[in-house]
CSV table of C-alpha atoms in Angstrom, one decimal:
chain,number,residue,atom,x,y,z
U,1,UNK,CA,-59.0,55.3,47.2
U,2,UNK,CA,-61.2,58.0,47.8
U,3,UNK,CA,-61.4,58.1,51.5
U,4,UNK,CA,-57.5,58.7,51.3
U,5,UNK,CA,-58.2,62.2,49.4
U,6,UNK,CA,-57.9,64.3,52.2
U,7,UNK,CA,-54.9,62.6,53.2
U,8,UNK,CA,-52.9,63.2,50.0
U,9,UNK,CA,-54.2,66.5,49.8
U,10,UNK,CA,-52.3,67.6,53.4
U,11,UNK,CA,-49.8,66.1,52.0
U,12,UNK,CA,-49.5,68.1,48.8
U,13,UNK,CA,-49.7,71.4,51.0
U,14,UNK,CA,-47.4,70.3,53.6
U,15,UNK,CA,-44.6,69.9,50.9
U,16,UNK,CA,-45.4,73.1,49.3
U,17,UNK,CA,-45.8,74.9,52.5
U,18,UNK,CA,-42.3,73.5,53.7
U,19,UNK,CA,-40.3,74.0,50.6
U,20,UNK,CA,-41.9,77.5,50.8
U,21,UNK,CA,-40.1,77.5,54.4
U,22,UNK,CA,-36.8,76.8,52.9
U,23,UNK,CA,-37.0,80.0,50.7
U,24,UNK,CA,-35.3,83.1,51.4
U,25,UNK,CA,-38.2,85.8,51.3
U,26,UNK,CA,-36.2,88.9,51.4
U,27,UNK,CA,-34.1,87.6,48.5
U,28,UNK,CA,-35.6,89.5,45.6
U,29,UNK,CA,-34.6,88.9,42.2
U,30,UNK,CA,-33.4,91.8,40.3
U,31,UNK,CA,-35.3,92.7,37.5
U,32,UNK,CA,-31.9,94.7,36.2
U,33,UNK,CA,-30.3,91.6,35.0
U,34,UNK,CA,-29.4,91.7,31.4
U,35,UNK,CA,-29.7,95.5,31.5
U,36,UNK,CA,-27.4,98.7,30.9
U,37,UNK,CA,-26.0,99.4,34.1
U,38,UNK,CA,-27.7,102.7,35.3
U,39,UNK,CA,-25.6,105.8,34.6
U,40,UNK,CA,-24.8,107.8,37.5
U,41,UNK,CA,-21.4,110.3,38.4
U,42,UNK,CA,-20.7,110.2,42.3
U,43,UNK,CA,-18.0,111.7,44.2
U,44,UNK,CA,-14.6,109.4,44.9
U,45,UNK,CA,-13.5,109.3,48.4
U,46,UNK,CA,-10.8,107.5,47.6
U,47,UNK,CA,-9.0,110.8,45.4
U,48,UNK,CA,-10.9,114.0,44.9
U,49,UNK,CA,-12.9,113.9,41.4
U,50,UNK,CA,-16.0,111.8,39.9
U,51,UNK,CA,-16.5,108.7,38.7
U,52,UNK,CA,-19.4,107.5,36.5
U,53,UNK,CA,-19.7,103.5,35.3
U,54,UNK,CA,-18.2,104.4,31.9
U,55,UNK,CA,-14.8,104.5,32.7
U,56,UNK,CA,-14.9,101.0,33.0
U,57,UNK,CA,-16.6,100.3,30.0
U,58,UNK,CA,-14.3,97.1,28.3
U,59,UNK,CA,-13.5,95.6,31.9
U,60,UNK,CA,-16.3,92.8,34.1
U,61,UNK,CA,-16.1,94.1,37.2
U,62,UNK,CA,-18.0,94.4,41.0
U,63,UNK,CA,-20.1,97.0,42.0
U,64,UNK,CA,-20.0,96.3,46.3
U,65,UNK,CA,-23.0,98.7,47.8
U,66,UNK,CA,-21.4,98.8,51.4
U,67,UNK,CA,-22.1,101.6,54.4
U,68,UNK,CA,-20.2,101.9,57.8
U,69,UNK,CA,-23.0,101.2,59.7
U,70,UNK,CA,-23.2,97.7,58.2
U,71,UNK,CA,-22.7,94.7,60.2
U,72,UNK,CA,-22.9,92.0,57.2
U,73,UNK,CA,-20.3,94.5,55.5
U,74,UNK,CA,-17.6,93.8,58.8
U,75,UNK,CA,-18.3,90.2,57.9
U,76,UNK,CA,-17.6,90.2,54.2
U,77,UNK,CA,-14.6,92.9,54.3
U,78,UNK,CA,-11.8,90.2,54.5
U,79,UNK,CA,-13.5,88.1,51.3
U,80,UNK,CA,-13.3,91.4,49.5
U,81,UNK,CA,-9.6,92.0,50.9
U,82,UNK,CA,-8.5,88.5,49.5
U,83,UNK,CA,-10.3,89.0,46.0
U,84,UNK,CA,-8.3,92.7,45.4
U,85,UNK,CA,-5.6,90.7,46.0
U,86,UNK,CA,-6.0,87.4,43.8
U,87,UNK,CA,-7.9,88.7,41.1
U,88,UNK,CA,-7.3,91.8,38.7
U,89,UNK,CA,-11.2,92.1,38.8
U,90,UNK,CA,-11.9,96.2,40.0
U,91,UNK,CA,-14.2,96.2,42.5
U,92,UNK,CA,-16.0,99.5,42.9
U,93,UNK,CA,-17.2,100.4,46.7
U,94,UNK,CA,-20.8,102.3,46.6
U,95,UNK,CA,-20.3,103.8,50.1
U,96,UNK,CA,-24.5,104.1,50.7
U,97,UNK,CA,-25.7,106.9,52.7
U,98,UNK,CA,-23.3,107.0,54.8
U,99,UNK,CA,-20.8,109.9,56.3
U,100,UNK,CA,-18.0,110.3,54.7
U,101,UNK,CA,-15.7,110.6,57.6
U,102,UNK,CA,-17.7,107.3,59.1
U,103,UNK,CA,-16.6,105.6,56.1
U,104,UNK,CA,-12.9,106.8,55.5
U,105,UNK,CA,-11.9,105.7,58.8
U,106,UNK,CA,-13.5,102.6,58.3
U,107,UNK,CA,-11.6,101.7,55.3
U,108,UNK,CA,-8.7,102.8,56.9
U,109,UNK,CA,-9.2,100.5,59.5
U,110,UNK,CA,-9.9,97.2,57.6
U,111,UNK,CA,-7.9,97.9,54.5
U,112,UNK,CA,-9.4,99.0,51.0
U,113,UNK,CA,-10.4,96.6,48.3
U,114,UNK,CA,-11.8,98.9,46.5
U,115,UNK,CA,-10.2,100.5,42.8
U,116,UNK,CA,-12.7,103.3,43.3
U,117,UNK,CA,-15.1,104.4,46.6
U,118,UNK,CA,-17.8,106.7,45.5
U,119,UNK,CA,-20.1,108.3,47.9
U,120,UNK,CA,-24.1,107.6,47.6
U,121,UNK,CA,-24.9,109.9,50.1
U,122,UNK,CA,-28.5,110.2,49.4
U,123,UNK,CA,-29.8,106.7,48.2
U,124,UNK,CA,-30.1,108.2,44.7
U,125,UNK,CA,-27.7,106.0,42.9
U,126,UNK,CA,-28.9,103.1,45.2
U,127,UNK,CA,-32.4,103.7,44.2
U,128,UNK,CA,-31.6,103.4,40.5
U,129,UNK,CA,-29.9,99.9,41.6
U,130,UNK,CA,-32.8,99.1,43.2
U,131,UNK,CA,-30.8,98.4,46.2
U,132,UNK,CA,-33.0,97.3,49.3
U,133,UNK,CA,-30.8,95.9,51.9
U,134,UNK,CA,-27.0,96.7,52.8
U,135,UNK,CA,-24.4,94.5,51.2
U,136,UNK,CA,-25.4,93.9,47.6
U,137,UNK,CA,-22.8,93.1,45.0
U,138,UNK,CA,-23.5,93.4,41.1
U,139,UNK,CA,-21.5,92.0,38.6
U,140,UNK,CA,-21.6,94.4,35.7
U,141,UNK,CA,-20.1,92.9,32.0
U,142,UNK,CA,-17.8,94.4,29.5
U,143,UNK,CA,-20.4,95.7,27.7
U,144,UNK,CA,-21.4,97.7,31.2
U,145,UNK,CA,-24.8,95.5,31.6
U,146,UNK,CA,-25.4,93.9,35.0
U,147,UNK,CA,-25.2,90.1,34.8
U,148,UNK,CA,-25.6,89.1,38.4
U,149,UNK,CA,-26.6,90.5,41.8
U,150,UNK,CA,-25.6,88.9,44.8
U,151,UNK,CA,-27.7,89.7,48.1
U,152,UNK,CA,-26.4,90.1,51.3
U,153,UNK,CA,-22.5,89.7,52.8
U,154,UNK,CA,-19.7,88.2,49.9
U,155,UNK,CA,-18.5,84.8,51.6
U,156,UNK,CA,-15.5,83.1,49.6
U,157,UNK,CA,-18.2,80.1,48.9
U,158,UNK,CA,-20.1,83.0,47.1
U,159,UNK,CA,-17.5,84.7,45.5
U,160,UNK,CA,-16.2,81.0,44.0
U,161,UNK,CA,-19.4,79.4,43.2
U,162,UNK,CA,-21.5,82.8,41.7
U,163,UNK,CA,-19.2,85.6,41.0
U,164,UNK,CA,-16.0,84.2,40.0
U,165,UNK,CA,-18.1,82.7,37.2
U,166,UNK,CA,-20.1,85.5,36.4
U,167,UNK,CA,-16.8,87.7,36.3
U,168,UNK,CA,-14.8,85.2,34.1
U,169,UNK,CA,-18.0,84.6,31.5
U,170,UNK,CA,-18.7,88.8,31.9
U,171,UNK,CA,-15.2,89.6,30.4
U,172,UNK,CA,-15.2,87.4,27.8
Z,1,UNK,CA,-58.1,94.8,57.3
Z,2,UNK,CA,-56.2,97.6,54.7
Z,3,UNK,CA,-59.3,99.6,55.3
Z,4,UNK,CA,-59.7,99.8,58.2
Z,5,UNK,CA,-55.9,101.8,58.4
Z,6,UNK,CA,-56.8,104.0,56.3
Z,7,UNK,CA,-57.8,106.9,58.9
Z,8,UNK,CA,-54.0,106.0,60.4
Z,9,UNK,CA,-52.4,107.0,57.1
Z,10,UNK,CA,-52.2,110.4,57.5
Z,11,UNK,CA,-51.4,110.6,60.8
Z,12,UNK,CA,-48.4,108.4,60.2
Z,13,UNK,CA,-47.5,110.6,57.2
Z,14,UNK,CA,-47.5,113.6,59.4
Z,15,UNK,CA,-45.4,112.3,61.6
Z,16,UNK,CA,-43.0,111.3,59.2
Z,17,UNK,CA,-43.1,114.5,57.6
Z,18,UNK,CA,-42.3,115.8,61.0
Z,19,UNK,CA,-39.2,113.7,61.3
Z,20,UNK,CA,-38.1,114.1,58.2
Z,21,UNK,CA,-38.7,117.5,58.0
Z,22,UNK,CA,-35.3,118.6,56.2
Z,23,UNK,CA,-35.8,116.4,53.4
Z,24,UNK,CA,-39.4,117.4,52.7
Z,25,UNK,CA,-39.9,120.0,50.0
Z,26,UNK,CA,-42.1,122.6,49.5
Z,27,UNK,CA,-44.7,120.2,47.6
Z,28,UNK,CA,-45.1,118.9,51.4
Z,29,UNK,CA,-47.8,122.4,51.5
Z,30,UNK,CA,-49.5,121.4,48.4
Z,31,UNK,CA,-52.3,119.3,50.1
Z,32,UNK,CA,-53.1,118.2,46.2
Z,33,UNK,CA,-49.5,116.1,46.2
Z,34,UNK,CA,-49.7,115.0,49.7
Z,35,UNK,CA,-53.1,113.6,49.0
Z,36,UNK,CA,-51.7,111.8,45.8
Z,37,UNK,CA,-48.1,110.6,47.7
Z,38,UNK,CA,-50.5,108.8,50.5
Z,39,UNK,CA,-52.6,107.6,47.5
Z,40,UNK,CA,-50.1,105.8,45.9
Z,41,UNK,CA,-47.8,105.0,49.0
Z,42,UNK,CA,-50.3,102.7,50.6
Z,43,UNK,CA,-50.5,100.8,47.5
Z,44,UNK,CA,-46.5,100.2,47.4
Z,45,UNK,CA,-44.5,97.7,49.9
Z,46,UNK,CA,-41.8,98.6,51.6
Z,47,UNK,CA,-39.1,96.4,50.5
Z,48,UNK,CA,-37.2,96.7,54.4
Z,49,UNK,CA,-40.4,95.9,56.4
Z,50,UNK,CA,-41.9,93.8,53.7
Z,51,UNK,CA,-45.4,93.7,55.2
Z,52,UNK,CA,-45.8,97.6,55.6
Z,53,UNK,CA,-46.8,100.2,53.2
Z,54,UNK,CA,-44.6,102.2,52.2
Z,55,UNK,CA,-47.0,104.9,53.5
Z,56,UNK,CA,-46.7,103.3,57.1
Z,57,UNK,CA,-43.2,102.9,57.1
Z,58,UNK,CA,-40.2,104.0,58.7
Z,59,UNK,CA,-37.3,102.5,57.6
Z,60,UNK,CA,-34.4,104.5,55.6
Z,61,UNK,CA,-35.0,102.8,52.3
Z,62,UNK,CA,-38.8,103.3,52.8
Z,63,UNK,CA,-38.4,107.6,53.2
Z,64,UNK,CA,-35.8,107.4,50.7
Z,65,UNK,CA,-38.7,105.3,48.0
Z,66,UNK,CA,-41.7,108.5,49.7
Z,67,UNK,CA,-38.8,111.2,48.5
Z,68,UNK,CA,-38.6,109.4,45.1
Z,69,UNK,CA,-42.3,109.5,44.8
Z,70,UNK,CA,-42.8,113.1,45.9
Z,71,UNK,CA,-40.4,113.9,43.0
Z,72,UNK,CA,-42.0,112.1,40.6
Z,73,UNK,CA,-45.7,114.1,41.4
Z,74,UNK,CA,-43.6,117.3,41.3
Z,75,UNK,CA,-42.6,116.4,37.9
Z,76,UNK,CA,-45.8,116.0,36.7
Z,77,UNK,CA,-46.0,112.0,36.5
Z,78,UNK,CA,-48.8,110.2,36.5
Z,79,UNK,CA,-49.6,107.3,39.0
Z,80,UNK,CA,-49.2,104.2,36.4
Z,81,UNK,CA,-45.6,105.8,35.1
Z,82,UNK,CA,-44.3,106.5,38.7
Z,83,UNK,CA,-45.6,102.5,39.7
Z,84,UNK,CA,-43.5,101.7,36.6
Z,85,UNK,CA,-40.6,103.9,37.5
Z,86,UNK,CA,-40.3,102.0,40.5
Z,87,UNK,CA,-41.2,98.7,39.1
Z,88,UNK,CA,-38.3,98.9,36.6
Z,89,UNK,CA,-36.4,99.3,39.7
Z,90,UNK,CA,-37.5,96.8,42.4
Z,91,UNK,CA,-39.9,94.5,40.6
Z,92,UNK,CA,-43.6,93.6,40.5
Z,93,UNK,CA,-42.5,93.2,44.3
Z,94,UNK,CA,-43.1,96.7,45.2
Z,95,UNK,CA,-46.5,96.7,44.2
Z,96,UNK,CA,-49.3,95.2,46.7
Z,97,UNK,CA,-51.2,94.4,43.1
Z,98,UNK,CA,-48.9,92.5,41.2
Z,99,UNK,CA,-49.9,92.9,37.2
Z,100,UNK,CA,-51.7,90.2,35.6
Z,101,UNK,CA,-49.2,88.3,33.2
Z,102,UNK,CA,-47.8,85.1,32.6
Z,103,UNK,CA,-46.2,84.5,35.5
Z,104,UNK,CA,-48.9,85.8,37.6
Z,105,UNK,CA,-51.3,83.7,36.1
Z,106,UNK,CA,-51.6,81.4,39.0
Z,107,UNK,CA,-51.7,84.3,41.3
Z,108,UNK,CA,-55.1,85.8,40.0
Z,109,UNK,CA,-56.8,82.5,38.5
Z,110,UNK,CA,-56.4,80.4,40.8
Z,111,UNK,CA,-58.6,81.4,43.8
Z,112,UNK,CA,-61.6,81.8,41.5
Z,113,UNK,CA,-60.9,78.8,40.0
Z,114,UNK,CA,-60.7,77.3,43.9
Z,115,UNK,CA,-63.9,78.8,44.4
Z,116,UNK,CA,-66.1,78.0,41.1
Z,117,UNK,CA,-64.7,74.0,41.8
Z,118,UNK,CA,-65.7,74.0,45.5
Z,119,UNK,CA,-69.6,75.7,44.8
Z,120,UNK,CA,-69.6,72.9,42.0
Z,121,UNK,CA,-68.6,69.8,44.8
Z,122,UNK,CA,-71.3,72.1,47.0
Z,123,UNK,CA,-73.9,71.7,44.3
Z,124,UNK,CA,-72.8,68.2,43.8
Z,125,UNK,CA,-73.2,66.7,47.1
Z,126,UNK,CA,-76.7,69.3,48.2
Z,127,UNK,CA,-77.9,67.4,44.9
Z,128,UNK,CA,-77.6,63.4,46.1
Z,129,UNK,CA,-78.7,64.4,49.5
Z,130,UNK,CA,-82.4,65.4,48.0
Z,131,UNK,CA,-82.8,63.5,45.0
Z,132,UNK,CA,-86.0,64.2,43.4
Z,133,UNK,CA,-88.6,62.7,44.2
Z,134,UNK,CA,-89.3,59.1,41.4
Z,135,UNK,CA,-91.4,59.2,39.4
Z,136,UNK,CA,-94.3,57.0,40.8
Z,137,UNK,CA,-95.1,53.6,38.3
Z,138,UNK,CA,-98.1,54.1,36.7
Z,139,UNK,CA,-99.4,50.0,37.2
Z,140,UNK,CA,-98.2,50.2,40.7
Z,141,UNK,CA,-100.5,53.0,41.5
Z,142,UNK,CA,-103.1,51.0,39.6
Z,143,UNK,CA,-103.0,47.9,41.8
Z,144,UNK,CA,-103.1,50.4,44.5
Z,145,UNK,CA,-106.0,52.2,43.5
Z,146,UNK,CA,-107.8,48.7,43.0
Z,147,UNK,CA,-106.6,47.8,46.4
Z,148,UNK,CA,-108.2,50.8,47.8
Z,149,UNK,CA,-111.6,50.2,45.9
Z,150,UNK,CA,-111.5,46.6,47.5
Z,151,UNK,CA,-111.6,45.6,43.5
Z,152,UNK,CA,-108.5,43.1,43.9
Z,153,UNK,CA,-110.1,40.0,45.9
Z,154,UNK,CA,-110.0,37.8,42.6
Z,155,UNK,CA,-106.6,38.3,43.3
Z,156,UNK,CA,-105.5,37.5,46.4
């Protein structure tokens, strides 16, 4: 039995050390779940004027972080496209330091999904997300807290599995 | 290894400064707040390049975190309340010293606990390879000495 010690023991590691392979280490969970959205008033590009988080207040709804210069954001466009369309979810496009030119064309390019596009220009808003890597969706409640965060592009397996759910249990 | 960057840190903070020179602020004169931004920047990751300071690095999100810093020190904060500012933001993640708490538990104890469990199978093993010496039998060392005196013939 004991001779077999060293044996079990490279065992052990070599399952922890694999399942550590299969996790994602730039996924980082957000330590804002369950907390009051952060306040903030940005500039619409969509219409001239403001818009700060509390107009929404009574309504679940997506925050999409998204930038021009965003490959993963080409990729999840369409998803987004289809959701505007389907669901009476408003999604809210955080266009992140990004030109504002650069981004109108874009949008008018690949269609608009968004209720609202507000310019981050600076990362300030961003920041106060605690956004670290271009896409990011949060899913913000009724009450305006943020229930989920979804890292990286929006594919229809994500939006059906995580934020569909998170949506329909946040306006309840 | 971190130590032996440390003479690199503020060369590579004066050449971001350079770079970013429109964003820096007139603190960027005050050697007091440049001293305390490389302070605390080597001791926060950058959450881009998640194996650089954010001292050493030059991504976006990484000048964006050094301009939210720099703030901070010209507001007066201290070093534990802007670690917490950006801690209530990112996570224990941004911190190359995660706090000690429950979930960290393993984190901290274990490799002392590794160590005080291997020098105890050191101790162990170094003591079976030299036991101490037994105790010699007092009638053995008798017949011995009688041996030795040539006293023992009767019994032979």
């Amino acid at each position: 039995m004991k001779r077999y010690l060293p044996l079990m023991i490279f065992f052990g590691l070599a399952v922890l050390l694999g399942i550590g392979l299969t996790l994602n280490p730039r996924e980082l969970p957000s330590v804002l779940i369950g907390k009051p959205a952060p306040q903030f008033e940005l500039d619409r590009l969509d219409t001239p004027g403001q818009f700060s988080p509390s107009e929404l207040k009574g309504k679940a709804w997506l925050l999409n972080v998204w930038a021009s210069w965003c490959s993963a954001c080409i990729q999840e466009h369409p998803v987004l496209n289809d959701i505007a369309k389907s669901y009476d979810f408003p999604i809210v496009g955080l266009n992140y330091k990004d030109q504002d030119r650069d981004a109108k064309d874009w949008l008018a390019l690949r269609g608009n999904p968004y209720k609202v596009v507000i310019a981050d220009r600076e990362g300030r808003v961003g920041v106060d997300y605690g956004v670290y890597g271009v896409p990011e969706t949060f899913v913000i409640d009724k009450a305006g807290r943020i229930v989920y965060k979804h890292i990286g592009p929006v594919t229809q397996q994500v939006f059906k599995d995580k934020l569909l759910p998170e949506l329909q249990k946040a306006q309840r | 290894m971190k130590h032996s960057f440390y003479w690199l840190m503020p060369l590579l903070l004066a050449f971001s400064l350079t770079v970013s020179a429109k964003t820096a602020s007139s603190i960027a004169s005050n050697p007091n707040a440049e001293a305390r931004l490389i302070e605390l920047s080597a001791e926060l990751r950058c959450l881009v390049c998640q194996n650089e300071s954010l001292a050493s690095s030059q991504a976006p999100l990484a000048e964006d975190l050094r301009r939210e810093v720099r703030e901070q020190i010209a507001l007066g904060k201290d070093n534990s309340e802007i670690i917490s500012y950006l801690t209530d933001r990112y996570g224990d993640f941004v911190t190359y010293r995660p706090p000690f708490k429950a979930r960290t538990v393993l984190l901290w104890l274990l490799p002392p606990a590794l160590l005080i469990v291997g020098l105890i199978l050191l101790w162990l093993r170094l003591r079976r390879i030299t036991p101490p010496a037994a105790k010699p039998d007092a009638d053995a060392i008798k017949a011995l000495q009688q041996e030795f005196d040539g006293k023992n013939h009767d019994r032979d």
